[in-house]
């Protein structure tokens, strides 16, 4: 059934109205991503002999110096906003140990910060499909930065960009120390990281305040949001509202990369259909709807069709609906339900 009516007049109008004229889009809100990690280990460069790096299979505690030591952190991303995912954190840093009240070996400064480094959070679905990578830089430790999410307890870090679903993202992030139920393990750089999961590591939650370059947007038409009844592609309107439990199709932009993929700026083909490779969610009046499919609309550039089922307990009257792609929400629109 999916897209079998795409040559109907309504589908053509929707495509022309929203997919060619992006000025109809609204400004999307920033997103908060809670990223949970396990098996987090810092491998300290505590020897100057590279031939000894990553050679010992068992646990080797690090020899940590007072300051200026470098390390490599590696961890497993296991969830975003409570949804199971896969992924890897790679982080390199050098301790600076800034403080207004230094003891010998620490660095005097006007603020408290632990170290300076770079980060990469490479994220996949739970099935292993690549979603995208967030790149970051900054200083860990110390107070959270002004304007960052209140849940953050430490860190002064900027999102410097991203790839895939996070292409062009910006914002900030920090750590939630209270969520660190198992301390991050400090290992010698001589320890073999092939055994990281077996040897064990810590748990960390990072909170990201993401301002996306683009976000999912439900296309606007002259008659309202581009939401149609899937059985006949007629628009959902006050005179023909949606029904609880019904399957609807919504037309949108900003769902990101697809599988198997197209070159940037190229239209989606009719065959093979291009499935969104990021998790796509539909929320109706605060309740998650069952998403049946989300694909690139054939012939459109950055235009998508999402089929979903209206929740069976959806209230009657006007309800709010919005899309989320890669945990990035778009602005909400109103839809009538009878």
Coordinates of N, CA and C in Angstrom, one line a residue, residues 1 8 12 26 35 57-58 75 111 158 196 228 263 290 292 314 327:
X1 N 0.8 -1.2 0.0 CA 0.0 0.0 0.0 C 0.9 1.2 0.0
X8 N -1.5 10.5 -7.4 CA -2.7 11.2 -7.3 C -2.5 12.7 -7.2
X12 N 0.7 15.1 -5.6 CA 1.4 16.0 -6.4 C 1.4 17.4 -5.8
X26 N 8.6 25.7 9.8 CA 8.7 26.5 11.0 C 10.1 26.3 11.7
X35 N 22.5 10.7 26.7 CA 23.2 9.6 26.2 C 23.9 8.8 27.3
X57 N 46.8 -8.3 28.5 CA 45.4 -8.7 28.4 C 44.6 -8.4 29.6
X58 N 45.2 -8.5 30.8 CA 44.4 -8.3 32.0 C 44.3 -6.8 32.4
X75 N 34.2 4.1 25.3 CA 33.0 3.6 26.0 C 32.0 3.2 25.0
X111 N 39.1 29.6 37.3 CA 38.0 28.6 37.3 C 38.5 27.2 37.6
X158 N 31.4 22.3 23.8 CA 30.6 22.7 22.6 C 30.5 21.6 21.6
X196 N 38.3 -4.6 26.8 CA 37.7 -3.6 27.6 C 36.4 -4.0 28.2
X228 N -2.8 12.9 5.4 CA -3.9 12.3 4.6 C -4.3 11.0 5.1
X263 N 22.8 10.7 -3.4 CA 23.8 11.8 -3.3 C 23.1 13.1 -2.8
X290 N 2.3 4.3 16.5 CA 3.0 3.2 15.8 C 3.4 3.7 14.4
X292 N 4.7 2.9 10.9 CA 4.7 1.7 10.0 C 5.8 1.8 9.0
X314 N -6.8 8.0 21.3 CA -6.6 9.4 20.9 C -7.9 10.1 21.3
X327 N 16.0 11.5 17.4 CA 15.7 12.1 18.7 C 15.6 13.6 18.6

